[in-house]
Amino acid sequence: MRILLVVALCTALVLCHGASKSMECALCTVSLGLVEQHELQLKLQQKLLEKCDDGKNALKKTCEKAVGKIIDKLLKKARPETLCNKMSMCDGYEQCQLFPQWPLESLPSSPKEWPVERRKLLEGIDFQGDDHHVLKEWLTSIFRKHFVSANDEHPNFYTWARVLSSVIQDLHSDDKETDDGLKADDGCDKKDINCHIEAVAEHKPLQDADGDLYSSKEAELRGTDWRGTDCDDSNGSIYPGRKTEADGIDSNIDHNCNSIFGKNDTGSYEQQFCQDSQQRGLIMLGDSATAHFHLPPQWLTADGWNLNGARTFDKNELDFPMCSWGTGHVSADKCPYQYPLNDVPEGEIVSLYTLMRERNLCNNNDFENVGVNGARMTSSDSLINAMARDKSNDHPALVWLTLLGNDVCNGHVGTDHMTTPEVFYDKAMESLTKLDSLLPPNSYVVSVALFDGELLYDTMHAQQHPLGSSYSEFYDFLNCLEVSPCWGWLNSNSTAREQTTTRAQELDAVYEKILSTESQNFKNFEYIYFKPQWKDMFERFGKEYGVDALPRLIEASDGFHPSQTGNAVFAMDFFKFLEENHPEAIGPINPHNDEIRQMFFSA
Ligand code: CA
Ligand code: CA
């Protein structure tokens, strides 16, 4: 029915493992916690009754009766964990609780109209008999549909989030959207989900007729939301970042898609305005923070519940690269909510790209976001492979290698699945060496230290999650199921958090070692290591906006990623670091900016 919604489901190889029992339990508990809100119960009832009446169900009356009993239990506020256990969807994980307090004792102050009915618990919920098969069938059918293989050993938070989104989308039964956009562009049958997944599994644009790794019109599926627009998708020598003009291309053609073209008696405008400007592209290689993972909190709260943009979001792997701290390039109204910031004009977002562009308008449109949910140093090779940069024909690049957490973050208990410093070193050197072989001369590569994940727990644990439990409870629930995006840092156990920080510091030390012993060996780029002072950054924000404003920096739905507001703060802080310490990496301010603006960007 909605192939597009899950097309990009397994775009990272790490996601393509399939189902697991613990994720089924997470899905059941969270969706029923969500469903126990009036409007969604009605939608669910309708959805399940459709199942009874699909022509295949011989026992229609029995089925309808069972649906009635389920809805009755939900209306009576049955505890989600109890219902999921009853349906055997939490076998082996019966002890995992998302809602230790149920019904909730206190309600979140925001959003304002949280459903107060959730406080009430009616007596007399009957758990005898087997009335749950329809509900279970519905949940599991959606769940199974979205996994490539049913033998997953590696449950993954991002896969779980995606399946959750498809469950609530399925509840949106009035949604009669037709499948469009994909058609046969990727050579796949519309309904062949696995084929679509394969097509974007390399993190390259799906629609790219001339094969230059830039797309012309498709925003999603690794298109123009992720990298600059290809202004001629029928010519593989015309694309963002191109330096040399190919044969047959004159100055009347915008050969590098930066919107500067044409000539006067002195020569071409590109020569006059850009040739000596040290223009360069921006390339972000990283994880879900780089891609700007965002699960809209509106999907998890009753008040104002909606699925606006769900199709688009899913085609972008639930990421918002066009709003991210690296490659954000759209207006604020196309992005997740951003709290007002003193240094950012209302209606605008700020990113490394917008700052690079402002500095030199010749850099216009020259950016790439190769952020992949779940990426870590051990998978960085696949990020580099997805990068577009021609060593001989393109401008230099400023490359950021920002793997902020997955080398210490995963759903497994303990430290066994964290990357060791030895492996981290080997893989980092492999990746940097490869970058050195691919990048044009005079490029820059910035390795960013891991995030200080203790800030997450410190900031969020006592806050209330959109689902109603505390973040501490939410984190521990995901840990209990081993589907947390970060067992080590999102954990009420302080020893676990400290252990994780220790490992993160050991990995940071690897970058320092590379800087001191290897960096002079790279031929085509200058190597920069950047260790953001994360605590200071949070403290400064707290001083400027108040300590109560600190949770604004972190995603509400997962309590893990930087929020839209956090993205802006990251961008400004990171850019400032280069401005103050490595101005050569961002290049000079172009003295022709005003002329360029007037001639090409004034409309
Ligand atoms: Ca293209
Ligand atoms: Ca092209």
Coordinates of C-alpha atoms and ligand atoms in Angstrom, one line a residue:
M1 CA 0.0 0.0 0.0
R2 CA 2.6 2.5 0.9
I3 CA 5.8 1.3 -0.6
L4 CA 7.4 4.7 -0.6
L5 CA 7.1 5.1 3.1
V6 CA 9.5 2.3 3.7
V7 CA 11.7 2.5 0.6
A8 CA 14.7 3.9 2.4
L9 CA 14.2 1.6 5.3
C10 CA 17.4 -0.3 5.1
T11 CA 19.6 2.2 3.3
A12 CA 22.4 1.5 5.7
L13 CA 23.7 -2.0 5.6
V14 CA 23.6 -2.0 9.4
L15 CA 19.9 -1.6 9.2
C16 CA 19.2 -4.5 6.9
H17 CA 19.1 -7.3 9.3
G18 CA 15.4 -7.9 9.9
A19 CA 13.1 -8.4 12.8
S20 CA 13.8 -9.2 16.4
K21 CA 11.6 -10.1 19.3
S22 CA 12.7 -7.2 21.4
M23 CA 11.9 -4.7 18.8
E24 CA 8.5 -6.2 18.3
C25 CA 8.0 -5.6 22.0
A26 CA 9.2 -2.0 21.8
L27 CA 6.9 -1.4 18.9
C28 CA 3.9 -2.9 20.6
T29 CA 4.4 -1.1 23.9
V30 CA 5.1 2.3 22.4
S31 CA 2.3 2.1 19.8
L32 CA -0.3 0.9 22.4
G33 CA 0.8 3.6 24.8
L34 CA 0.2 6.0 21.9
V35 CA -3.0 4.4 20.8
E36 CA -4.5 4.8 24.3
Q37 CA -5.5 8.2 23.3
H38 CA -9.0 8.7 22.2
E39 CA -8.7 9.7 18.5
L40 CA -6.3 6.9 17.8
Q41 CA -8.4 4.3 19.4
L42 CA -11.2 5.1 17.0
K43 CA -8.8 4.9 14.1
L44 CA -7.5 1.6 15.4
Q45 CA -11.0 0.2 15.8
Q46 CA -11.8 1.1 12.2
K47 CA -8.6 -0.4 11.0
L48 CA -9.1 -3.7 12.8
L49 CA -12.8 -3.9 11.7
E50 CA -11.6 -3.6 8.1
K51 CA -9.4 -6.6 8.8
C52 CA -12.5 -8.6 9.9
D53 CA -14.3 -7.6 6.7
D54 CA -11.6 -8.1 4.1
G55 CA -13.3 -11.1 2.6
K56 CA -10.8 -13.6 4.0
N57 CA -12.1 -13.7 7.5
A58 CA -14.7 -16.5 7.7
L59 CA -15.5 -15.7 11.3
K60 CA -16.4 -12.1 10.8
K61 CA -18.7 -11.9 13.8
T62 CA -16.2 -13.4 16.2
C63 CA -13.6 -11.1 14.8
E64 CA -15.7 -8.1 15.3
K65 CA -16.5 -9.2 18.9
A66 CA -12.8 -9.6 19.6
V67 CA -12.1 -6.1 18.2
G68 CA -14.8 -4.7 20.5
K69 CA -13.1 -6.3 23.5
I70 CA -9.7 -4.9 22.6
I71 CA -11.1 -1.4 22.2
D72 CA -12.9 -1.8 25.5
K73 CA -9.6 -2.6 27.2
L74 CA -7.9 0.3 25.6
L75 CA -10.7 2.6 26.7
K76 CA -10.3 1.3 30.2
K77 CA -6.6 2.2 30.0
A78 CA -5.2 -1.3 30.1
R79 CA -1.5 -1.1 30.7
P80 CA 0.3 -1.4 27.4
E81 CA 2.9 -3.8 28.7
T82 CA 0.2 -6.1 30.0
L83 CA -1.6 -6.2 26.6
C84 CA 1.6 -6.8 24.8
N85 CA 2.5 -9.6 27.1
K86 CA -1.0 -11.1 26.7
M87 CA -0.4 -11.1 22.9
S88 CA 3.0 -12.8 23.4
M89 CA 4.7 -9.9 21.7
C90 CA 7.1 -9.4 24.6
D91 CA 8.1 -13.0 25.3
G92 CA 11.4 -13.0 27.1
Y93 CA 11.1 -9.3 27.8
E94 CA 8.2 -9.4 30.3
Q95 CA 10.2 -7.4 32.8
C96 CA 10.7 -4.4 30.6
Q97 CA 8.6 -1.5 31.5
L98 CA 8.1 1.8 29.8
F99 CA 5.4 2.9 32.2
P100 CA 6.3 1.9 35.7
Q101 CA 3.6 4.4 36.7
W102 CA 0.4 3.6 34.9
P103 CA -1.8 5.5 34.6
L104 CA 0.6 8.4 34.6
E105 CA 0.7 10.3 37.9
S106 CA 1.6 13.6 36.3
L107 CA 1.1 15.0 32.9
P108 CA 3.6 16.9 30.8
S109 CA 3.3 20.6 30.9
S110 CA 3.8 20.7 27.2
P111 CA 2.1 20.1 24.8
K112 CA -0.7 22.0 26.5
E113 CA -3.7 19.8 25.8
W114 CA -2.3 16.4 26.8
P115 CA -5.2 14.0 27.1
V116 CA -6.3 14.1 30.7
E117 CA -8.4 11.0 30.2
R118 CA -5.2 9.0 30.4
R119 CA -5.1 9.6 34.1
K120 CA -8.2 7.6 34.7
L121 CA -8.1 3.8 35.1
L122 CA -11.4 2.0 35.0
E123 CA -11.7 -1.2 36.9
G124 CA -12.6 -4.6 35.5
I125 CA -10.4 -5.3 32.6
D126 CA -10.9 -8.9 31.5
F127 CA -7.8 -10.6 30.3
Q128 CA -9.4 -14.0 30.0
G129 CA -9.8 -15.5 26.6
D130 CA -8.0 -14.8 23.4
D131 CA -9.4 -11.7 21.9
H132 CA -6.2 -10.2 20.8
H133 CA -5.4 -12.1 17.6
V134 CA -6.7 -9.4 15.3
L135 CA -4.6 -6.7 17.1
K136 CA -1.6 -8.9 17.1
E137 CA -2.1 -9.8 13.5
W138 CA -2.3 -6.1 12.5
L139 CA 0.8 -5.1 14.5
T140 CA 2.9 -8.0 13.3
S141 CA 1.8 -7.7 9.7
I142 CA 3.1 -4.2 9.5
F143 CA 6.2 -5.1 11.5
R144 CA 7.1 -8.1 9.3
K145 CA 6.4 -6.2 6.1
H146 CA 9.2 -3.8 6.8
F147 CA 12.1 -6.1 7.5
V148 CA 14.3 -7.7 4.9
S149 CA 15.0 -10.8 6.9
A150 CA 13.3 -12.3 9.9
N151 CA 16.5 -13.5 11.6
D152 CA 17.9 -10.3 12.9
E153 CA 20.6 -10.5 15.6
H154 CA 21.1 -6.7 15.6
P155 CA 18.1 -4.8 16.5
N156 CA 18.5 -1.2 15.6
F157 CA 16.9 1.9 17.0
Y158 CA 16.5 3.5 13.6
T159 CA 14.8 0.5 12.1
W160 CA 12.5 0.5 15.1
A161 CA 11.7 4.2 14.7
R162 CA 10.9 3.6 11.1
V163 CA 8.6 0.7 11.8
L164 CA 6.9 2.7 14.5
S165 CA 6.3 5.5 12.0
S166 CA 4.7 3.0 9.6
V167 CA 2.4 1.7 12.3
I168 CA 1.0 5.1 13.0
Q169 CA 0.9 5.9 9.4
D170 CA -1.2 2.8 8.9
L171 CA -3.6 4.1 11.5
H172 CA -4.1 7.1 9.3
S173 CA -6.6 5.1 7.4
D174 CA -8.0 8.1 5.4
D175 CA -4.7 8.5 3.8
K176 CA -5.3 7.5 0.2
E177 CA -2.1 8.8 -1.3
T178 CA -1.0 7.0 -4.4
D179 CA 2.4 5.8 -5.1
D180 CA 4.3 8.3 -7.2
G181 CA 7.8 9.6 -7.7
L182 CA 9.6 6.3 -7.9
K183 CA 7.9 4.6 -10.8
A184 CA 10.6 2.8 -12.7
D185 CA 13.4 5.4 -12.1
D186 CA 15.5 2.9 -10.2
G187 CA 14.6 0.0 -12.5
C188 CA 12.4 -1.5 -9.7
D189 CA 8.9 -2.7 -9.8
K190 CA 6.9 -0.3 -7.7
K191 CA 6.0 -2.9 -5.2
D192 CA 9.4 -4.5 -4.9
I193 CA 10.5 -2.9 -1.6
N194 CA 13.8 -4.8 -1.5
C195 CA 14.7 -3.6 -4.9
H196 CA 14.2 0.1 -3.9
I197 CA 16.2 -0.4 -0.8
E198 CA 19.1 -1.9 -2.8
A199 CA 18.9 1.1 -5.1
V200 CA 19.6 3.6 -2.3
A201 CA 21.8 1.4 -0.1
E202 CA 24.9 3.1 -1.3
H203 CA 23.7 6.5 -0.1
K204 CA 23.9 7.9 -3.6
P205 CA 21.1 9.8 -5.3
L206 CA 18.4 7.5 -6.7
Q207 CA 17.5 9.9 -9.6
D208 CA 20.7 10.8 -11.4
A209 CA 20.5 10.4 -15.1
D210 CA 24.0 11.4 -16.0
G211 CA 25.7 9.5 -13.2
D212 CA 27.6 12.5 -11.7
L213 CA 26.2 11.7 -8.3
Y214 CA 24.0 14.8 -8.2
S215 CA 20.3 14.9 -8.7
S216 CA 18.3 17.6 -10.6
K217 CA 14.8 17.5 -9.1
E218 CA 14.2 14.7 -6.7
A219 CA 14.7 16.1 -3.2
E220 CA 14.4 12.9 -1.3
L221 CA 16.1 9.6 -1.7
R222 CA 19.5 11.1 -1.4
G223 CA 18.5 13.9 -3.9
T224 CA 18.7 17.7 -3.6
D225 CA 17.9 17.6 0.1
W226 CA 21.3 15.9 0.5
R227 CA 23.5 17.5 -2.0
G228 CA 23.6 20.5 -4.3
T229 CA 21.3 20.5 -7.3
D230 CA 22.6 19.2 -10.6
C231 CA 21.7 22.0 -13.0
D232 CA 22.1 19.7 -16.0
D233 CA 21.2 16.1 -15.4
S234 CA 21.9 15.2 -19.0
N235 CA 25.6 16.2 -18.8
G236 CA 28.0 14.4 -16.5
S237 CA 30.6 17.2 -16.7
I238 CA 28.2 19.8 -15.3
Y239 CA 27.6 19.5 -11.5
P240 CA 28.3 21.4 -8.3
G241 CA 31.9 21.8 -7.4
R242 CA 33.3 21.3 -11.0
K243 CA 36.4 23.4 -11.5
T244 CA 37.4 22.8 -15.1
E245 CA 35.1 23.4 -18.0
A246 CA 34.8 20.4 -20.2
D247 CA 35.2 20.6 -23.9
G248 CA 32.3 22.4 -25.6
I249 CA 31.1 24.1 -22.5
D250 CA 31.6 27.9 -22.6
S251 CA 31.1 30.6 -20.1
N252 CA 27.4 31.1 -20.9
I253 CA 26.8 27.7 -19.4
D254 CA 26.8 27.4 -15.6
H255 CA 29.3 24.5 -15.6
N256 CA 29.5 24.2 -11.8
C257 CA 25.8 24.9 -11.0
N258 CA 26.6 27.8 -8.6
S259 CA 24.3 30.2 -10.6
I260 CA 27.2 32.3 -11.7
F261 CA 27.7 32.3 -15.5
G262 CA 27.9 34.6 -18.5
K263 CA 30.6 37.1 -19.5
N264 CA 31.4 40.7 -20.4
D265 CA 34.3 42.2 -22.4
T266 CA 36.8 41.4 -19.6
G267 CA 36.0 37.7 -19.6
S268 CA 33.7 35.3 -17.9
Y269 CA 32.0 36.2 -14.6
E270 CA 33.2 32.9 -13.1
Q271 CA 36.8 34.0 -13.8
Q272 CA 36.3 37.6 -12.6
F273 CA 34.4 36.8 -9.4
C274 CA 35.5 33.3 -8.4
Q275 CA 38.9 32.3 -9.9
D276 CA 41.0 33.8 -7.1
S277 CA 38.4 33.3 -4.4
Q278 CA 39.6 29.9 -3.2
Q279 CA 36.1 28.5 -3.6
R280 CA 35.5 25.1 -2.2
G281 CA 32.8 22.5 -1.5
L282 CA 31.6 21.3 1.8
I283 CA 31.3 17.5 2.4
M284 CA 29.8 16.0 5.5
L285 CA 30.6 12.4 6.3
G286 CA 28.9 11.2 9.4
D287 CA 26.1 9.5 11.3
S288 CA 22.5 10.3 12.1
A289 CA 23.5 13.5 13.8
T290 CA 25.1 14.7 10.6
A291 CA 22.0 13.6 8.6
H292 CA 19.8 15.2 11.3
F293 CA 17.6 12.4 12.4
H294 CA 14.3 13.6 13.7
L295 CA 11.2 11.7 14.7
P296 CA 8.5 14.4 14.9
P297 CA 7.2 14.6 18.5
Q298 CA 3.8 15.3 17.0
W299 CA 3.7 11.6 16.1
L300 CA 4.1 10.7 19.7
T301 CA 1.7 13.1 21.4
A302 CA -2.1 13.2 21.3
D303 CA -2.4 16.9 21.3
G304 CA -2.2 18.1 17.7
W305 CA -1.4 14.6 16.6
N306 CA -0.6 14.5 12.9
L307 CA 1.5 12.8 10.3
N308 CA 2.3 15.8 8.2
G309 CA 5.0 15.2 5.8
A310 CA 5.3 11.5 6.8
R311 CA 5.9 10.3 3.2
T312 CA 8.6 12.8 2.6
F313 CA 10.3 12.1 5.9
D314 CA 10.4 8.4 5.2
K315 CA 11.9 8.8 1.8
N316 CA 14.7 10.7 3.7
E317 CA 15.3 7.9 6.1
L318 CA 13.6 10.1 8.9
D319 CA 16.5 12.5 8.4
F320 CA 16.5 16.2 7.7
P321 CA 19.8 16.9 5.9
M322 CA 18.4 20.1 4.4
C323 CA 18.0 21.5 7.9
S324 CA 21.2 20.0 9.5
W325 CA 24.1 21.8 11.1
G326 CA 26.3 20.8 8.2
T327 CA 24.3 21.2 5.0
G328 CA 21.1 23.0 6.1
H329 CA 20.0 25.1 3.2
V330 CA 16.3 25.7 3.3
S331 CA 14.1 28.1 5.3
A332 CA 13.1 27.4 8.9
D333 CA 9.5 26.7 8.0
K334 CA 10.6 23.5 6.1
C335 CA 12.5 22.2 9.2
P336 CA 11.6 20.9 12.6
Y337 CA 10.8 23.6 15.1
Q338 CA 13.7 25.9 16.1
Y339 CA 13.5 27.9 19.3
P340 CA 14.3 31.6 18.8
L341 CA 18.1 32.2 18.8
N342 CA 19.8 35.5 19.3
D343 CA 22.2 35.1 16.5
V344 CA 19.8 33.6 13.9
P345 CA 17.3 35.7 12.1
E346 CA 13.7 34.6 12.5
G347 CA 12.6 32.2 9.7
E348 CA 16.2 31.2 8.9
I349 CA 18.4 28.3 9.8
V350 CA 22.2 28.4 10.1
S351 CA 24.6 25.7 9.0
L352 CA 28.2 25.3 8.0
Y353 CA 27.0 25.5 4.4
T354 CA 25.1 28.7 4.9
L355 CA 28.2 30.2 6.6
M356 CA 30.5 29.0 3.9
R357 CA 28.2 30.4 1.2
E358 CA 27.9 33.7 2.9
R359 CA 31.7 33.9 3.1
N360 CA 32.1 33.3 -0.6
L361 CA 29.0 33.2 -2.9
C362 CA 31.1 31.2 -5.4
N363 CA 30.5 28.3 -3.0
N364 CA 26.8 28.4 -3.7
N365 CA 25.2 24.9 -4.1
D366 CA 28.5 23.1 -3.5
F367 CA 27.7 20.8 -0.6
E368 CA 27.1 17.1 0.1
N369 CA 25.6 15.3 3.1
V370 CA 26.7 11.7 3.4
G371 CA 25.2 11.2 6.9
V372 CA 24.0 7.7 7.5
N373 CA 21.9 6.6 10.5
G374 CA 24.0 4.2 12.6
A375 CA 27.3 5.0 10.9
R376 CA 30.5 4.5 12.9
M377 CA 34.2 4.5 12.1
T378 CA 34.1 0.8 11.1
S379 CA 31.6 1.7 8.3
S380 CA 33.2 5.0 7.3
D381 CA 34.4 3.4 4.1
S382 CA 30.9 3.2 2.7
L383 CA 30.5 7.0 3.4
I384 CA 33.6 7.8 1.4
N385 CA 32.4 5.6 -1.4
A386 CA 29.2 7.7 -1.6
M387 CA 31.1 11.0 -1.9
A388 CA 31.2 12.9 -5.2
R389 CA 34.5 14.6 -5.8
D390 CA 36.8 14.4 -8.8
K391 CA 40.4 14.9 -7.9
S392 CA 41.4 16.4 -11.2
N393 CA 38.4 18.4 -12.3
D394 CA 36.8 19.7 -9.1
H395 CA 37.5 22.4 -6.5
P396 CA 39.0 21.5 -3.2
A397 CA 36.7 20.4 -0.4
L398 CA 36.3 21.0 3.3
V399 CA 35.4 17.6 4.6
W400 CA 34.1 16.9 8.0
L401 CA 34.4 13.4 9.4
T402 CA 31.8 13.5 12.3
L403 CA 31.2 10.2 13.9
L404 CA 29.8 11.5 17.1
G405 CA 28.8 8.4 19.0
N406 CA 28.0 5.1 17.3
D407 CA 31.5 3.7 18.0
V408 CA 30.5 3.7 21.7
C409 CA 26.7 3.7 21.2
N410 CA 24.6 0.7 20.4
G411 CA 21.8 -1.3 22.0
H412 CA 23.9 -4.0 23.6
V413 CA 24.6 -4.2 27.3
G414 CA 28.2 -3.6 28.3
T415 CA 31.3 -2.5 26.3
D416 CA 31.9 -5.5 24.1
H417 CA 30.2 -4.0 21.0
M418 CA 32.1 -0.7 21.3
T419 CA 34.9 0.0 18.8
T420 CA 38.3 -0.5 20.4
P421 CA 41.0 2.2 20.0
E422 CA 43.1 -0.3 17.9
V423 CA 40.3 -0.9 15.4
F424 CA 39.3 2.8 15.5
Y425 CA 42.9 3.7 14.6
D426 CA 43.1 1.2 11.7
K427 CA 39.8 2.2 10.3
A428 CA 40.4 6.0 10.7
M429 CA 43.8 5.7 8.9
E430 CA 42.2 3.6 6.2
S431 CA 39.5 6.2 5.7
L432 CA 41.9 9.2 5.8
T433 CA 44.3 7.5 3.4
K434 CA 41.4 6.8 1.0
L435 CA 40.3 10.5 1.3
D436 CA 43.8 11.5 0.5
S437 CA 43.7 9.5 -2.7
L438 CA 40.3 11.0 -3.8
L439 CA 40.3 14.6 -2.8
P440 CA 41.5 17.5 -5.0
P441 CA 44.8 19.1 -3.7
N442 CA 44.4 21.9 -1.1
S443 CA 41.5 20.3 0.6
Y444 CA 40.9 20.1 4.4
V445 CA 39.6 17.2 6.5
V446 CA 38.3 17.9 10.0
S447 CA 37.8 15.0 12.4
V448 CA 35.4 15.9 15.2
A449 CA 35.8 14.3 18.6
L450 CA 32.9 12.1 19.9
F451 CA 30.1 13.8 21.7
D452 CA 30.1 14.1 25.5
G453 CA 27.1 11.8 25.9
E454 CA 26.8 12.4 29.7
L455 CA 25.2 15.7 28.8
L456 CA 22.3 13.8 27.4
Y457 CA 21.3 12.0 30.6
D458 CA 22.2 15.0 32.8
T459 CA 20.0 17.2 30.7
M460 CA 17.1 14.9 30.0
H461 CA 16.6 12.2 32.7
A462 CA 14.2 14.0 34.9
Q463 CA 12.2 15.6 32.0
Q464 CA 9.0 14.0 30.8
H465 CA 9.1 12.2 27.4
P466 CA 6.3 13.0 24.9
L467 CA 5.0 9.5 25.6
G468 CA 4.4 10.4 29.2
S469 CA 7.1 8.5 31.1
S470 CA 10.3 10.2 32.2
Y471 CA 13.3 10.1 30.0
S472 CA 15.1 8.0 32.5
E473 CA 12.2 5.4 32.3
F474 CA 12.2 5.7 28.5
Y475 CA 15.9 5.1 28.2
D476 CA 15.9 2.1 30.6
F477 CA 12.9 0.6 28.7
L478 CA 14.9 0.7 25.5
N479 CA 17.9 -0.7 27.3
C480 CA 15.9 -3.5 28.8
L481 CA 14.9 -4.5 25.2
E482 CA 18.4 -3.9 23.9
V483 CA 17.1 -1.5 21.2
S484 CA 18.5 1.7 22.6
P485 CA 20.5 3.9 20.3
C486 CA 23.0 4.2 23.1
W487 CA 23.0 1.8 26.1
G488 CA 26.1 3.4 27.5
W489 CA 25.0 7.0 27.8
L490 CA 21.2 6.7 27.9
N491 CA 21.3 4.8 31.1
S492 CA 20.3 5.5 34.7
N493 CA 23.3 3.5 35.8
S494 CA 26.1 6.1 36.2
T495 CA 28.8 3.5 36.0
A496 CA 27.7 2.6 32.5
R497 CA 27.7 6.2 31.5
E498 CA 31.2 6.7 32.9
Q499 CA 32.6 3.6 31.2
T500 CA 31.2 4.9 27.9
T501 CA 32.8 8.2 28.4
T502 CA 36.1 6.6 29.2
R503 CA 36.0 4.7 25.9
A504 CA 34.9 7.8 24.0
Q505 CA 38.0 9.6 25.4
E506 CA 40.2 6.7 24.3
L507 CA 38.8 7.0 20.8
D508 CA 39.4 10.8 20.8
A509 CA 43.0 10.1 21.8
V510 CA 43.3 8.2 18.5
Y511 CA 42.6 11.3 16.6
E512 CA 45.2 13.2 18.6
K513 CA 47.7 10.5 17.8
I514 CA 46.9 10.7 14.1
L515 CA 47.3 14.5 14.3
S516 CA 50.7 14.3 15.9
T517 CA 52.2 11.4 14.0
E518 CA 50.5 11.0 10.7
S519 CA 49.0 14.3 9.6
Q520 CA 52.1 15.5 7.8
N521 CA 51.8 12.4 5.4
F522 CA 48.6 13.4 3.9
K523 CA 49.3 15.0 0.5
N524 CA 46.0 16.5 -0.7
F525 CA 44.5 17.8 2.5
E526 CA 45.5 19.5 5.7
Y527 CA 44.3 17.4 8.7
I528 CA 42.5 19.2 11.5
Y529 CA 41.3 17.6 14.7
F530 CA 38.6 19.4 16.6
K531 CA 37.5 18.5 20.1
P532 CA 34.4 20.7 20.8
Q533 CA 34.1 21.7 24.4
W534 CA 30.6 20.2 24.6
K535 CA 30.1 21.0 28.3
D536 CA 31.1 24.7 27.8
M537 CA 28.7 24.9 24.8
F538 CA 25.8 23.7 26.9
E539 CA 26.8 26.0 29.8
R540 CA 27.0 29.0 27.5
F541 CA 23.5 28.1 26.1
G542 CA 22.2 27.8 29.7
K543 CA 23.6 31.1 30.6
E544 CA 22.1 32.8 27.6
Y545 CA 18.7 31.2 27.6
G546 CA 18.3 29.9 31.1
V547 CA 19.1 26.4 32.5
D548 CA 15.5 25.3 31.9
A549 CA 16.1 25.9 28.2
L550 CA 18.8 23.2 28.0
P551 CA 16.5 20.4 26.8
R552 CA 15.8 22.5 23.7
L553 CA 19.2 21.4 22.4
I554 CA 18.2 17.7 22.3
E555 CA 15.6 15.9 20.3
A556 CA 12.4 15.4 22.2
S557 CA 11.4 12.0 20.7
D558 CA 14.6 10.1 21.3
G559 CA 16.5 12.2 23.9
F560 CA 19.6 11.4 21.9
H561 CA 20.2 13.6 18.8
P562 CA 20.8 17.3 18.6
S563 CA 17.5 19.1 17.9
Q564 CA 17.0 21.8 15.3
T565 CA 18.0 24.3 17.9
G566 CA 21.0 22.2 18.8
N567 CA 22.0 21.9 15.1
A568 CA 22.1 25.7 14.9
V569 CA 24.3 25.9 18.0
F570 CA 26.6 23.2 16.7
A571 CA 27.0 25.0 13.3
M572 CA 27.9 28.3 14.8
D573 CA 30.3 26.8 17.4
F574 CA 32.1 24.6 14.8
F575 CA 32.4 27.4 12.3
K576 CA 33.8 29.7 14.9
F577 CA 36.5 27.1 15.8
L578 CA 37.7 27.2 12.2
E579 CA 37.4 31.0 11.9
E580 CA 39.6 31.4 15.0
N581 CA 42.0 28.5 14.6
H582 CA 42.1 27.5 10.9
P583 CA 40.8 30.4 8.8
E584 CA 42.7 28.8 5.8
A585 CA 40.2 25.9 5.9
I586 CA 37.2 28.1 5.2
G587 CA 38.9 30.4 2.8
P588 CA 38.9 34.2 2.6
I589 CA 35.8 36.4 2.3
N590 CA 35.1 37.0 -1.3
P591 CA 35.5 40.8 -2.1
H592 CA 33.1 40.3 -5.0
N593 CA 30.2 39.0 -2.9
D594 CA 28.2 42.2 -3.3
E595 CA 28.6 42.2 -7.1
I596 CA 27.7 38.5 -7.3
R597 CA 24.7 39.1 -5.1
Q598 CA 23.5 42.0 -7.2
M599 CA 23.9 40.2 -10.5
F600 CA 22.9 36.6 -9.7
F601 CA 21.0 36.5 -6.4
S602 CA 19.0 39.7 -6.2
A603 CA 15.7 38.3 -7.7
Ligands
CA1 CA 23.2 14.1 -12.2
CA2 CA 25.1 16.9 -14.5

